[in-house]
mmCIF file of C-alpha atoms in Angstrom:
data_model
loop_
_atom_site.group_PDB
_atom_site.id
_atom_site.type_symbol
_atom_site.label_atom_id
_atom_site.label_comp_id
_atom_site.label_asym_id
_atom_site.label_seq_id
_atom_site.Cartn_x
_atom_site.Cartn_y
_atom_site.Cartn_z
ATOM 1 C CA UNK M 7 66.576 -71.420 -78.613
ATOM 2 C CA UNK M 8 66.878 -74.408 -76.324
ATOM 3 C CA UNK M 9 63.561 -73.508 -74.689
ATOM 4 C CA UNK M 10 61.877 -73.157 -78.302
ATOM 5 C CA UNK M 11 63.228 -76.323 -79.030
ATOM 6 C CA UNK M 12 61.896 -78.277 -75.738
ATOM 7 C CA UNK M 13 58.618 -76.578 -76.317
ATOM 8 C CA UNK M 14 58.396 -78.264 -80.035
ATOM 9 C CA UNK M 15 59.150 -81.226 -78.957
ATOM 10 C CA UNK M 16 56.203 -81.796 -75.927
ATOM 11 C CA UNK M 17 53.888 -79.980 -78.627
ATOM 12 C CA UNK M 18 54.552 -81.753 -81.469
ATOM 13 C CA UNK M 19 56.522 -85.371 -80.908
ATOM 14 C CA UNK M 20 55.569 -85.689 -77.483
ATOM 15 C CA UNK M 21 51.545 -86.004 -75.994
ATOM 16 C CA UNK M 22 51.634 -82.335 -77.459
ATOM 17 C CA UNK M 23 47.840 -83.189 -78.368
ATOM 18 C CA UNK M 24 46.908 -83.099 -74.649
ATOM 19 C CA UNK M 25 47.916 -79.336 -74.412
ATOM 20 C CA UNK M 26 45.950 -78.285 -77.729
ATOM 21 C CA UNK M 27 43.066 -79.838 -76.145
ATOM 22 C CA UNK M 28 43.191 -77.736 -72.804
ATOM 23 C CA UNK M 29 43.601 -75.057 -74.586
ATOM 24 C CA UNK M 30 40.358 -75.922 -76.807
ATOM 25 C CA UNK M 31 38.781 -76.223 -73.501
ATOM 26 C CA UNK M 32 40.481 -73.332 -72.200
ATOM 27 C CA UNK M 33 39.215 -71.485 -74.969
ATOM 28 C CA UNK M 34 35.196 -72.870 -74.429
ATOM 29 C CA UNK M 35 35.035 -71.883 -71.295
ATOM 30 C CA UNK M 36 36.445 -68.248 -72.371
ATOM 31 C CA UNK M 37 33.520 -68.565 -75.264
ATOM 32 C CA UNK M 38 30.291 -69.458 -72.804
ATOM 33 C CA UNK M 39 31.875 -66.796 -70.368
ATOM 34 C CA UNK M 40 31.725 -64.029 -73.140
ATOM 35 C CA UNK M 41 29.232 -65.084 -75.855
ATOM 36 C CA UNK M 42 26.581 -66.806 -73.345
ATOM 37 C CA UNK M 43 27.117 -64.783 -70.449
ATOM 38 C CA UNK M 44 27.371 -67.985 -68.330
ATOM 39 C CA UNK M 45 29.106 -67.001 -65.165
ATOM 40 C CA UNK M 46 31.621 -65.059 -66.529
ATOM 41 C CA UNK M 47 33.421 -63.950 -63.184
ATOM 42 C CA UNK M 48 33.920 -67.793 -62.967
ATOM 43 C CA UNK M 49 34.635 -69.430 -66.557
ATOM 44 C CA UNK M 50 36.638 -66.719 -67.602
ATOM 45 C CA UNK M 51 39.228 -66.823 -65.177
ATOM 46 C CA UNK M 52 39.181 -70.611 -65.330
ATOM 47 C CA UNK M 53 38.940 -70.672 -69.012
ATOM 48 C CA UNK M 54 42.477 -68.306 -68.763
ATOM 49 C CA UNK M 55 44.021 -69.716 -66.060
ATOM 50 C CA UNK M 56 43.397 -73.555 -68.213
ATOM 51 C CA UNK M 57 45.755 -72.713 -71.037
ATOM 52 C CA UNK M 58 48.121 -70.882 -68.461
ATOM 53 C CA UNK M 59 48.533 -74.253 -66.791
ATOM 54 C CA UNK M 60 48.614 -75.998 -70.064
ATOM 55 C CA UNK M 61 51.847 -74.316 -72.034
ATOM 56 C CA UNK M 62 54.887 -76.719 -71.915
ATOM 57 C CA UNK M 63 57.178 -75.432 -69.422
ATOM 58 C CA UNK M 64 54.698 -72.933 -68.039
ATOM 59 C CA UNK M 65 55.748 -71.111 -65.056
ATOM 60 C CA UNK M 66 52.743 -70.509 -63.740
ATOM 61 C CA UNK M 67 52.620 -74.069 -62.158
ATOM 62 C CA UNK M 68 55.388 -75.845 -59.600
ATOM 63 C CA UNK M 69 56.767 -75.550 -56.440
ATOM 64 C CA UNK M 70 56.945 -71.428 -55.588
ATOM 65 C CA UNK M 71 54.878 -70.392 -58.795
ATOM 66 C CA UNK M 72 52.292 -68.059 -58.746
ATOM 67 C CA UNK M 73 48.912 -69.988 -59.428
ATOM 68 C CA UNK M 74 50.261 -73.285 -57.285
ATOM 69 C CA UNK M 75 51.498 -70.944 -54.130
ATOM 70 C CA UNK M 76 47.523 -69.138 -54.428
ATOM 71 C CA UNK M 77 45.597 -72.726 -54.464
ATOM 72 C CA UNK M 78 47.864 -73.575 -51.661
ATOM 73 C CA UNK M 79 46.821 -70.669 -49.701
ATOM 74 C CA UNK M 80 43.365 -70.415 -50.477
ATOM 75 C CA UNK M 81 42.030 -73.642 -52.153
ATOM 76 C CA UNK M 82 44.246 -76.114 -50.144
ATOM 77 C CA UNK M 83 42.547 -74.799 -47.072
ATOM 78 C CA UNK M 84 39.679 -74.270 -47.948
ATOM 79 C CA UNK M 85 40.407 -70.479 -47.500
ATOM 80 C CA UNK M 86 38.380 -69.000 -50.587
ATOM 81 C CA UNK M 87 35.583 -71.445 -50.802
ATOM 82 C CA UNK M 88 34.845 -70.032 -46.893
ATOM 83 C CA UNK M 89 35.231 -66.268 -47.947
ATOM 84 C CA UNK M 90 32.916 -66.500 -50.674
ATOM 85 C CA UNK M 91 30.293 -68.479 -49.042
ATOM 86 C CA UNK M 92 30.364 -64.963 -46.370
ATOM 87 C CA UNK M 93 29.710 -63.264 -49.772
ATOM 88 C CA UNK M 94 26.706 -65.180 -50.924
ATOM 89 C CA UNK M 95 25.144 -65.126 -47.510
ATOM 90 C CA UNK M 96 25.104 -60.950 -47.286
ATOM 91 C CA UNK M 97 23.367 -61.219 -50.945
ATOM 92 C CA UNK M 98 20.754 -63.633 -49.621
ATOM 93 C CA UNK M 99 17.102 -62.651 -48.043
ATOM 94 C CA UNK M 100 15.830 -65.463 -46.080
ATOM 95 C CA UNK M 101 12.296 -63.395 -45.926
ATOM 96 C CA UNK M 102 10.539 -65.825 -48.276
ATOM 97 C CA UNK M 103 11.624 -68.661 -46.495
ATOM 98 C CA UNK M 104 10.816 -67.103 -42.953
ATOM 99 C CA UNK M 105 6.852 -66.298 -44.419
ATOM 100 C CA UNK M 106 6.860 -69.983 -45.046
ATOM 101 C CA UNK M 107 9.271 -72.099 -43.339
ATOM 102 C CA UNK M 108 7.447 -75.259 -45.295
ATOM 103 C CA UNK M 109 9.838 -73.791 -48.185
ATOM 104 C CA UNK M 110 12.891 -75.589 -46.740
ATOM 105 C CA UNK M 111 11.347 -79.300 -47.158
ATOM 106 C CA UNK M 112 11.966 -78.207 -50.634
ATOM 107 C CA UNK M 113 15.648 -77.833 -50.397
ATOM 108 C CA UNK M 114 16.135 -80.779 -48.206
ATOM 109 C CA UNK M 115 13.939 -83.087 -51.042
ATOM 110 C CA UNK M 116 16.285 -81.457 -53.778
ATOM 111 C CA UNK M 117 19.185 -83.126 -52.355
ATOM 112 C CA UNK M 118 18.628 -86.462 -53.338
ATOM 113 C CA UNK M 119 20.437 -86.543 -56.371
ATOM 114 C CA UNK M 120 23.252 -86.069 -54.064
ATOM 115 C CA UNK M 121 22.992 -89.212 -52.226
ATOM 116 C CA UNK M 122 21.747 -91.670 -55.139
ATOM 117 C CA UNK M 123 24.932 -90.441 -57.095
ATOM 118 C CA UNK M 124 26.933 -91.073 -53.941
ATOM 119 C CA UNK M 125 26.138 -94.739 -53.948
ATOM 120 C CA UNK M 126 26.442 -94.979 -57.526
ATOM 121 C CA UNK M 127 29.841 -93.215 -58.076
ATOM 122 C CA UNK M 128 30.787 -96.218 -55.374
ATOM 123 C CA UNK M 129 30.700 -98.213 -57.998
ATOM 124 C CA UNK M 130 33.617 -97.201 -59.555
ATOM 125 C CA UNK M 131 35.582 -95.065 -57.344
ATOM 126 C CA UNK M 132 36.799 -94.613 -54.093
ATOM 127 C CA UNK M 133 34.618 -93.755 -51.265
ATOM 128 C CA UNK M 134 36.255 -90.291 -50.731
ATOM 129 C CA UNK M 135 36.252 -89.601 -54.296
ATOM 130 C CA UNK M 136 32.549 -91.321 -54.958
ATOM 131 C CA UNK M 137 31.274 -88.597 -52.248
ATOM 132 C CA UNK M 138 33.082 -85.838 -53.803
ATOM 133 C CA UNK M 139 31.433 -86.644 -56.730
ATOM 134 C CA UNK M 140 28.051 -86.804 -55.407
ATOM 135 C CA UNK M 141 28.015 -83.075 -53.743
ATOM 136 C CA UNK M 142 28.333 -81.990 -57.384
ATOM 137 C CA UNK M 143 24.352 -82.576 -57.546
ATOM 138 C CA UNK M 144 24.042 -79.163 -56.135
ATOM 139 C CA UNK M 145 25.437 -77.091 -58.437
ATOM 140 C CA UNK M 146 27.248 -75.260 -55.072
ATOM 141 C CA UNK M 147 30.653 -75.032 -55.958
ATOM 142 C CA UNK M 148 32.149 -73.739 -53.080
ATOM 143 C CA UNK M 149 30.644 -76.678 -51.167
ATOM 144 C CA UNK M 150 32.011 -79.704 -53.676
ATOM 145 C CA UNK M 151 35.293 -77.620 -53.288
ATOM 146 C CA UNK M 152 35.264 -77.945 -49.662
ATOM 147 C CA UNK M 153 34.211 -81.846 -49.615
ATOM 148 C CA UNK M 154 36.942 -82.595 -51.952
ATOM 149 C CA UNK M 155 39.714 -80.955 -50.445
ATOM 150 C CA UNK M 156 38.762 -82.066 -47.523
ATOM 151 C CA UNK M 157 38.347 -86.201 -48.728
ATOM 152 C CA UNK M 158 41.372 -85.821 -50.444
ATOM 153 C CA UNK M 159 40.003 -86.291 -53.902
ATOM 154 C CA UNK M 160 42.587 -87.126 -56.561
ATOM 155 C CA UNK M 161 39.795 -85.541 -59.218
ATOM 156 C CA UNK M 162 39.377 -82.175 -57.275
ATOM 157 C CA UNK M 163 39.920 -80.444 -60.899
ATOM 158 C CA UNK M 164 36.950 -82.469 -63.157
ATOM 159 C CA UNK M 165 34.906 -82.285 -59.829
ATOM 160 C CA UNK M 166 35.371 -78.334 -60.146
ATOM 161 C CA UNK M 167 34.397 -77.685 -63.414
ATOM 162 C CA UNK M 168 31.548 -80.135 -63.377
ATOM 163 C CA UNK M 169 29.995 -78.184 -60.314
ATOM 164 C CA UNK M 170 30.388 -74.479 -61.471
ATOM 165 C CA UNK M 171 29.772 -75.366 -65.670
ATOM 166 C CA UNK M 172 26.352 -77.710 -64.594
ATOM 167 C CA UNK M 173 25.543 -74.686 -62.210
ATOM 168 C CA UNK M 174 26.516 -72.383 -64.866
ATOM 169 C CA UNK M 175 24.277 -74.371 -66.870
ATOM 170 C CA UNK M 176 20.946 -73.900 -65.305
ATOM 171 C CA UNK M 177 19.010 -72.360 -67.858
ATOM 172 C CA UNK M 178 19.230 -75.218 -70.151
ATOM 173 C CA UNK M 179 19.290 -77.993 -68.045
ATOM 174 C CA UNK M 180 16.452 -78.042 -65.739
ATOM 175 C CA UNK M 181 13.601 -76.320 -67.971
ATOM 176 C CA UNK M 182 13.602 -79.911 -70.036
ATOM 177 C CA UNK M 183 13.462 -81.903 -66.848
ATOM 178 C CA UNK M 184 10.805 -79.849 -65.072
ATOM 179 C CA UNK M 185 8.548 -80.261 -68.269
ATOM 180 C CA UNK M 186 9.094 -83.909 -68.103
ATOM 181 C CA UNK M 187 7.692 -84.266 -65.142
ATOM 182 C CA UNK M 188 5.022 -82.249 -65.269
ATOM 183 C CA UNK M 189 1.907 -81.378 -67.041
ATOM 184 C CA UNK M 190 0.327 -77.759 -68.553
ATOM 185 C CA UNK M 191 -2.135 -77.996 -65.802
ATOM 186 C CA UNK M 192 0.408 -78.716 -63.509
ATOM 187 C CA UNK M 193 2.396 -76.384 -64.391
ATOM 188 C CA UNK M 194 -0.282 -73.573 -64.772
ATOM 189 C CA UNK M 195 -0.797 -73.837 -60.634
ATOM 190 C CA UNK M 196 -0.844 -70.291 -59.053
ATOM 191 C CA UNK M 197 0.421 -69.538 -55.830
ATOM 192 C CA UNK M 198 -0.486 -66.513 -54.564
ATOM 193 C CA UNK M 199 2.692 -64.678 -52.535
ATOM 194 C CA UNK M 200 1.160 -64.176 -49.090
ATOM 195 C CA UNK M 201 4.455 -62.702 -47.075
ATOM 196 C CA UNK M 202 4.355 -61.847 -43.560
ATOM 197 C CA UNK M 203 6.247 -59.221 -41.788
ATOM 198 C CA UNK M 204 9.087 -60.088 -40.660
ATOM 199 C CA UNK M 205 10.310 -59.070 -37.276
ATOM 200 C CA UNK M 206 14.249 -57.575 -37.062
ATOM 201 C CA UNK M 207 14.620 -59.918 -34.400
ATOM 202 C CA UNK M 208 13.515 -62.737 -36.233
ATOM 203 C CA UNK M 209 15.981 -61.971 -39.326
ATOM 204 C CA UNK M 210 18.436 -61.791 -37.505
ATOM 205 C CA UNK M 211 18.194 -65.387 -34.677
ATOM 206 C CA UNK M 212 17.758 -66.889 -38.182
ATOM 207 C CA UNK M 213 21.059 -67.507 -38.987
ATOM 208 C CA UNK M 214 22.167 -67.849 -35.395
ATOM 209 C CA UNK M 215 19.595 -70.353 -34.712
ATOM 210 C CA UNK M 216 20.826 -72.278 -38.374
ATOM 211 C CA UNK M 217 24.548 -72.242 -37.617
ATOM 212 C CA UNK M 218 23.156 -74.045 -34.096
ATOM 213 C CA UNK M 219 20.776 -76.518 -35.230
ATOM 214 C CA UNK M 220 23.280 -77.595 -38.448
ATOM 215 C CA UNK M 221 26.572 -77.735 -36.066
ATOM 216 C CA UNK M 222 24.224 -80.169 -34.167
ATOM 217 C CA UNK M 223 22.959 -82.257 -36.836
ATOM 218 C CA UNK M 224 26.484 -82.532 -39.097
ATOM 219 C CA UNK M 225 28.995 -81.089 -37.209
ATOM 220 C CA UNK M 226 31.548 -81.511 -40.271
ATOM 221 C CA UNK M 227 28.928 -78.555 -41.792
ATOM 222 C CA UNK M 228 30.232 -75.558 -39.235
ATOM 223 C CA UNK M 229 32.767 -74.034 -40.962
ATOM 224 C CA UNK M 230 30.343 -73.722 -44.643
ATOM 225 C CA UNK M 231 27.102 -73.021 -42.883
ATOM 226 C CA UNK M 232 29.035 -70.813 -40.318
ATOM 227 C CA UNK M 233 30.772 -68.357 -43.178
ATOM 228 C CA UNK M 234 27.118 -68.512 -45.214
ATOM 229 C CA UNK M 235 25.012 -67.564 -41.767
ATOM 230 C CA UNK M 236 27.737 -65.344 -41.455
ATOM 231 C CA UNK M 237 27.367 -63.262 -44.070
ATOM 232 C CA UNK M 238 23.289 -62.985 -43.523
ATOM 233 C CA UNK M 239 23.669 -61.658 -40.104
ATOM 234 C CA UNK M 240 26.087 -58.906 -41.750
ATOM 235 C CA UNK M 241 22.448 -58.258 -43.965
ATOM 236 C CA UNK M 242 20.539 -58.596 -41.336
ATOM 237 C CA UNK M 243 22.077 -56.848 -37.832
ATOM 238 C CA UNK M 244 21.583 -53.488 -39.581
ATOM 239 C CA UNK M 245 24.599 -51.674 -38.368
ATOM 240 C CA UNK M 246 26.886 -53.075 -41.159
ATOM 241 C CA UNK M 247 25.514 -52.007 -44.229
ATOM 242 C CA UNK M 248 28.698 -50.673 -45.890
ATOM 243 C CA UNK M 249 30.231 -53.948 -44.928
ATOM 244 C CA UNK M 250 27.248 -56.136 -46.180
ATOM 245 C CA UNK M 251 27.897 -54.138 -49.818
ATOM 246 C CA UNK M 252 31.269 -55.026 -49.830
ATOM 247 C CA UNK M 253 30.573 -58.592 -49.152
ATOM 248 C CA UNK M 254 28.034 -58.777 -51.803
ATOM 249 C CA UNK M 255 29.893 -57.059 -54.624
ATOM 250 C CA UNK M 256 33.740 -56.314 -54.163
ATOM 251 C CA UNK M 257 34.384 -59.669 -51.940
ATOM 252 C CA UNK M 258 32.442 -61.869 -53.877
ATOM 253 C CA UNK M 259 33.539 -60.895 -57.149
ATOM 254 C CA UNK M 260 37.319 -60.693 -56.181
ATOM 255 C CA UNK M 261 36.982 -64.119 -54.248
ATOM 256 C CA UNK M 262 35.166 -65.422 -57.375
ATOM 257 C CA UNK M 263 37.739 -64.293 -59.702
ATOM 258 C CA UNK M 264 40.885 -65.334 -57.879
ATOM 259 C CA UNK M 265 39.077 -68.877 -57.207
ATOM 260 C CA UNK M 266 38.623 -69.270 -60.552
ATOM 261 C CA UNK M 267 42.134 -68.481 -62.277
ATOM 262 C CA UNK M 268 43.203 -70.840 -58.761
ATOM 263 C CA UNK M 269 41.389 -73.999 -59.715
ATOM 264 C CA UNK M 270 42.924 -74.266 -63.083
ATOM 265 C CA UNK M 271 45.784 -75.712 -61.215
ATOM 266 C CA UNK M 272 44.032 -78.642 -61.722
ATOM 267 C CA UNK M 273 43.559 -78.621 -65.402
ATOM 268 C CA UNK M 274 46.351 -79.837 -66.323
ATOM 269 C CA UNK M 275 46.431 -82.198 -68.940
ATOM 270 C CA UNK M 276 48.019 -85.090 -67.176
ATOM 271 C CA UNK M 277 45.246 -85.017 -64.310
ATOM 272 C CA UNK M 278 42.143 -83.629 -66.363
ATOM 273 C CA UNK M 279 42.229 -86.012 -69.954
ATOM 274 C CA UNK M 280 41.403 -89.304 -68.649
ATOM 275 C CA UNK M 281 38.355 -91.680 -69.031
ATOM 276 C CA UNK M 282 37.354 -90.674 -65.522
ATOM 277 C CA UNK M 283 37.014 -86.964 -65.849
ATOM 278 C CA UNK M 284 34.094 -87.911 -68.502
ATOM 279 C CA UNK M 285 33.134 -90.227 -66.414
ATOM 280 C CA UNK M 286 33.176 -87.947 -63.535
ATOM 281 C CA UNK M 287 31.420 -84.996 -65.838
ATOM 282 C CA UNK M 288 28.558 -87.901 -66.852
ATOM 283 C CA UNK M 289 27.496 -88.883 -62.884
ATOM 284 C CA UNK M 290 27.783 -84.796 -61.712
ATOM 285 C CA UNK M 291 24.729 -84.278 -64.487
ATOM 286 C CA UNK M 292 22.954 -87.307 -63.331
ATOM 287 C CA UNK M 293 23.096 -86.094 -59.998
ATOM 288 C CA UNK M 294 21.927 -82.539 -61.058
ATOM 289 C CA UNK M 295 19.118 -83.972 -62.942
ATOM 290 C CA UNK M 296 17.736 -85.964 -60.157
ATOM 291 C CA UNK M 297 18.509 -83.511 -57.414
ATOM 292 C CA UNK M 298 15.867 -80.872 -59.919
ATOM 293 C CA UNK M 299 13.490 -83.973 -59.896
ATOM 294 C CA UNK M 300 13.482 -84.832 -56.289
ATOM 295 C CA UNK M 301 11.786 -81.510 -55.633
ATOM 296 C CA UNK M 302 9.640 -81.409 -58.148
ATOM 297 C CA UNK M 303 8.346 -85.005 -57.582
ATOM 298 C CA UNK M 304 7.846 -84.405 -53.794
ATOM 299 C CA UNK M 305 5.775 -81.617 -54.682
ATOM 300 C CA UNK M 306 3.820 -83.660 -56.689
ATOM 301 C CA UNK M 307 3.798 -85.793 -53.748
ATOM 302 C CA UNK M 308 2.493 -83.006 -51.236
ATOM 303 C CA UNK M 309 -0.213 -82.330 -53.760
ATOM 304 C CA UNK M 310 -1.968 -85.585 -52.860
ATOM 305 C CA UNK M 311 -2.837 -84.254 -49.422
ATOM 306 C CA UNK M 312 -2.849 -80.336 -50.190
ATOM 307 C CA UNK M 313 -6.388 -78.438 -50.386
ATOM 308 C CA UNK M 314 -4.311 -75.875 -51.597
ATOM 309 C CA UNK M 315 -2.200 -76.786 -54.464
ATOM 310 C CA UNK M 316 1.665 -76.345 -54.737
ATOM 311 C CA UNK M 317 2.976 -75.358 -58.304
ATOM 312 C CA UNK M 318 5.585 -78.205 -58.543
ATOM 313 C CA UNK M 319 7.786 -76.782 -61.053
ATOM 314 C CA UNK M 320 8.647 -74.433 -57.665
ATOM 315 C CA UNK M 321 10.659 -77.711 -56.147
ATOM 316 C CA UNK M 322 13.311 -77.596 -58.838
ATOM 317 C CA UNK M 323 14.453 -74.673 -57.439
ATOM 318 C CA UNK M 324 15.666 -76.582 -54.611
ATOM 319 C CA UNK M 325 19.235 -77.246 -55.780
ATOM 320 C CA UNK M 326 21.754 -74.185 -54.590
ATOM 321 C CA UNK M 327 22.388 -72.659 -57.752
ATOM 322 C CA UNK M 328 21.142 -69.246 -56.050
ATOM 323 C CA UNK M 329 19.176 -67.000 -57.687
ATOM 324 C CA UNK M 330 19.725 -68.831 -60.993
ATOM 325 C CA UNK M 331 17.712 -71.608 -60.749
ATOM 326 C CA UNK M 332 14.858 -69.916 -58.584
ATOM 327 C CA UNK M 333 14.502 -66.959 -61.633
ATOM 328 C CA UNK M 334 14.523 -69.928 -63.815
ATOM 329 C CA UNK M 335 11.341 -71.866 -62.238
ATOM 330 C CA UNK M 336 9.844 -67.889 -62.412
ATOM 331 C CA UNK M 337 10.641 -67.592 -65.840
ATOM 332 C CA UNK M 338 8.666 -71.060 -66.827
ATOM 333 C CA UNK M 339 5.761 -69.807 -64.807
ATOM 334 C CA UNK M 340 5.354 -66.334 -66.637
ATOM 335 C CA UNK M 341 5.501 -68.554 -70.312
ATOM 336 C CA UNK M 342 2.908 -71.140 -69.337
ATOM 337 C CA UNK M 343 0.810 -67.912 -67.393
ATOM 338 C CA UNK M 344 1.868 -64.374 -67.753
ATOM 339 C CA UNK M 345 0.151 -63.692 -64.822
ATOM 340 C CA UNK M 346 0.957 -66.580 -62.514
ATOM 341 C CA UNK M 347 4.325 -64.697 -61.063
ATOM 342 C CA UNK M 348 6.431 -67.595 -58.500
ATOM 343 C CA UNK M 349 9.265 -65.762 -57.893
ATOM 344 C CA UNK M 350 9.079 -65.737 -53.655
ATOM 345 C CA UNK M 351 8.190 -68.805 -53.704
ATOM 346 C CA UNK M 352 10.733 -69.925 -56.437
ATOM 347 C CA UNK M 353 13.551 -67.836 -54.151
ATOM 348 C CA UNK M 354 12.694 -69.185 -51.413
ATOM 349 C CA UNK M 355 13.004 -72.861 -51.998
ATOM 350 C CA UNK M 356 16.561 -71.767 -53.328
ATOM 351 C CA UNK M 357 17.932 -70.508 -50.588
ATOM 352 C CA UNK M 358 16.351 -72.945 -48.565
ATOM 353 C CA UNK M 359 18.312 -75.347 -51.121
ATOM 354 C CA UNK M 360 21.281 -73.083 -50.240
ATOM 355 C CA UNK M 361 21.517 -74.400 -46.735
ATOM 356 C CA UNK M 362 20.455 -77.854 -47.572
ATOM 357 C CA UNK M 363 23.285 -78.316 -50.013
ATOM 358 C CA UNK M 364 26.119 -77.198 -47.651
ATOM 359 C CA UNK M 365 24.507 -79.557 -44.904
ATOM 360 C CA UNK M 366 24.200 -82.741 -47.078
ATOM 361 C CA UNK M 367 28.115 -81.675 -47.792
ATOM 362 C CA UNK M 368 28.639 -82.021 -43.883
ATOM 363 C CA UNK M 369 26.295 -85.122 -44.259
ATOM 364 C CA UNK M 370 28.621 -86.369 -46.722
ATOM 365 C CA UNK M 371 31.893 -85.289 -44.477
ATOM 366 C CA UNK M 372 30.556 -87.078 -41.564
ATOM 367 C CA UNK M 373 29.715 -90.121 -43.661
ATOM 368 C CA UNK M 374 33.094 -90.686 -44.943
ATOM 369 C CA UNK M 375 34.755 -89.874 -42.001
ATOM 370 C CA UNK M 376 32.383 -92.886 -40.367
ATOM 371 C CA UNK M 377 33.672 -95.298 -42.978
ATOM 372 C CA UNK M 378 37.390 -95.173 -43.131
ATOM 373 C CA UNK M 379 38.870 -92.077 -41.753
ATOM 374 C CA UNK M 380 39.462 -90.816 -44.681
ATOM 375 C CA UNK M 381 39.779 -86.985 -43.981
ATOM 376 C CA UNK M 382 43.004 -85.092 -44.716
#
């Protein structure tokens, strides 16, 4: 009875509002996981694990409970973010990309929104927290988890759900923004698929060669590129094709799941209703808007010089939301042109956009660590 009684009191006399809210929240992210069929192995768990959190009293949360002793052993350091990323790479072909390594200026221009947001956050946060909101722009989660463990970020929860829900969010969000900045004609542009062969040898330096060049360029990226590259040689070598299955179903999806229920450790409503988390939510879709029109505009840009015309709508897929946003760029092609089919070239600007993000979020590591030592 004495526990009822507590319980009535934070619901109903105290800031009880706050947990009725979470759980509304809770309960929208359950809704989009089942009715929308928006990443449900993510916003599911999350949506749970929100109104877990959120119960007065809930002993799910504190020193020795369940959900705080998993986000201490693998959010904390960085432990499931890593896993999964070993995941993604088995599931990703880098043949596209290897047929026409001009693909990856793509996913390098797509990662502006990144950087603009970066210096804008500034404005009203902390460095380490303005550059963990910036890596949002890529709609990588695993990679915005990293950077903000790693800054130190006292809005690691908002900066969560911003990343997976705009990445989640794909399908409606870019499709307005690539007609924007295009036109019918532009958008009409075929590109034929000419793919090459692609030696065994080849496929498989790749990701050697990418761990090398991107430990060289932003040596904060190793560990992310490293697990990612990982994974892809796993694909590639050819003598580990039960373990690339695993990787790319069973690991991924049991990573994905326990990562999600984790991270609601941080949606609790003393550290996720505040002005900032709105704030926070409102610069993560600014930098995932410009991000999609960075690559579309330096398409356009390339189109000046090029003979042969690029399709431009092709550059949006340069964000890392892999295959999401590279079936969505396919998908506008086939409506404007049932015949005009850009799904290589769509794929592989994404996973060239894969490795781009999880560099810039070195990039970003390296910056802040330049500027204040800020790394935990």
């Amino acid at each position: 009875m004495e526990i009822l009684y507590e319980n009535f009191l934070k619901l109903f006399v105290d800031d009880g509002w706050k947990y009725i809210v979470m759980w509304a929240i809770g309960g929208l992210l359950i809704y989009l996981a089942i009715k929308k069929d928006m990443e449900p192995t993510l916003l599911l768990p999350l949506g749970f694990g929100t109104i877990m959190v959120n119960l007065p009293l809930s002993g799910a949360i504190g020193p020795e409970a369940p959900l705080t002793t998993l986000f201490d052993a693998g959010i904390a350091n960085e432990l499931f973010p890593l896993i999964l990323f070993i995941g993604i790479g088995a599931m990703i072909d880098f043949g596209p990309v290897l047929s026409n390594p001009k693909l990856m200026l793509f996913g390098a221009a797509a990662q502006f929104g990144i950087f603009l947001t970066f210096c804008l956050a500034s404005l009203f946060f902390d460095l380490p927290d303005a550059a963990s909101i910036g890596i949002i722009g890529a709609a990588d989660g695993p990679t915005a988890i990293v950077v903000a463990q790693q800054l130190n970020s006292q809005y690691t929860g908002p900066i969560m759900v911003a990343a997976y829900s705009y990445m989640a969010l794909v399908p409606i969000i870019q499709p307005p923004v690539i007609r924007a900045l295009t036109t019918r004609n532009e958008r009409l542009i075929r590109m034929p698929y000419k793919g090459k062969k692609i030696s065994k040898a080849t496929r498989i330096l790749f990701p050697i060669f990418i761990t090398v060049i991107a430990g060289l360029v932003a040596p904060s990226s190793v560990a992310l590129v490293g697990f990612l590259m990982f994974g892809n040689l796993i694909r590639e070598c050819g003598v580990l094709d039960s373990l690339s299955e695993t990787a790319q179903k069973v690991l991924a999806n049991l990573v994905t799941i326990f990562l999600g229920i984790t991270i609601a450790t941080k949606m609790e409503a003393s550290l996720f209703l505040r002005w900032e988390t709105l704030l926070i939510l409102g610069l993560g879709l600014f930098a995932f808007i410009f991000d999609t029109a960075g690559g579309v505009l330096f398409a356009k840009f390339l189109n000046l010089f090029l003979k042969e015309k690029l399709n431009p709508m092709i550059g949006a897929a340069g964000i890392s939301a892999f295959p999401m946003s590279g079936r969505v760029v396919h998908k506008m092609g086939l409506e404007e042109d049932p015949q005009n089919f850009l799904l290589m070239h769509s794929i592989g600007v994404n996973v060239s956009g894969q490795i781009a993000s999880v560099i810039a979020g070195g990039l970003i590591l390296s910056f802040a660590a330049g500027f204040g030592g800020f790394l935990g």
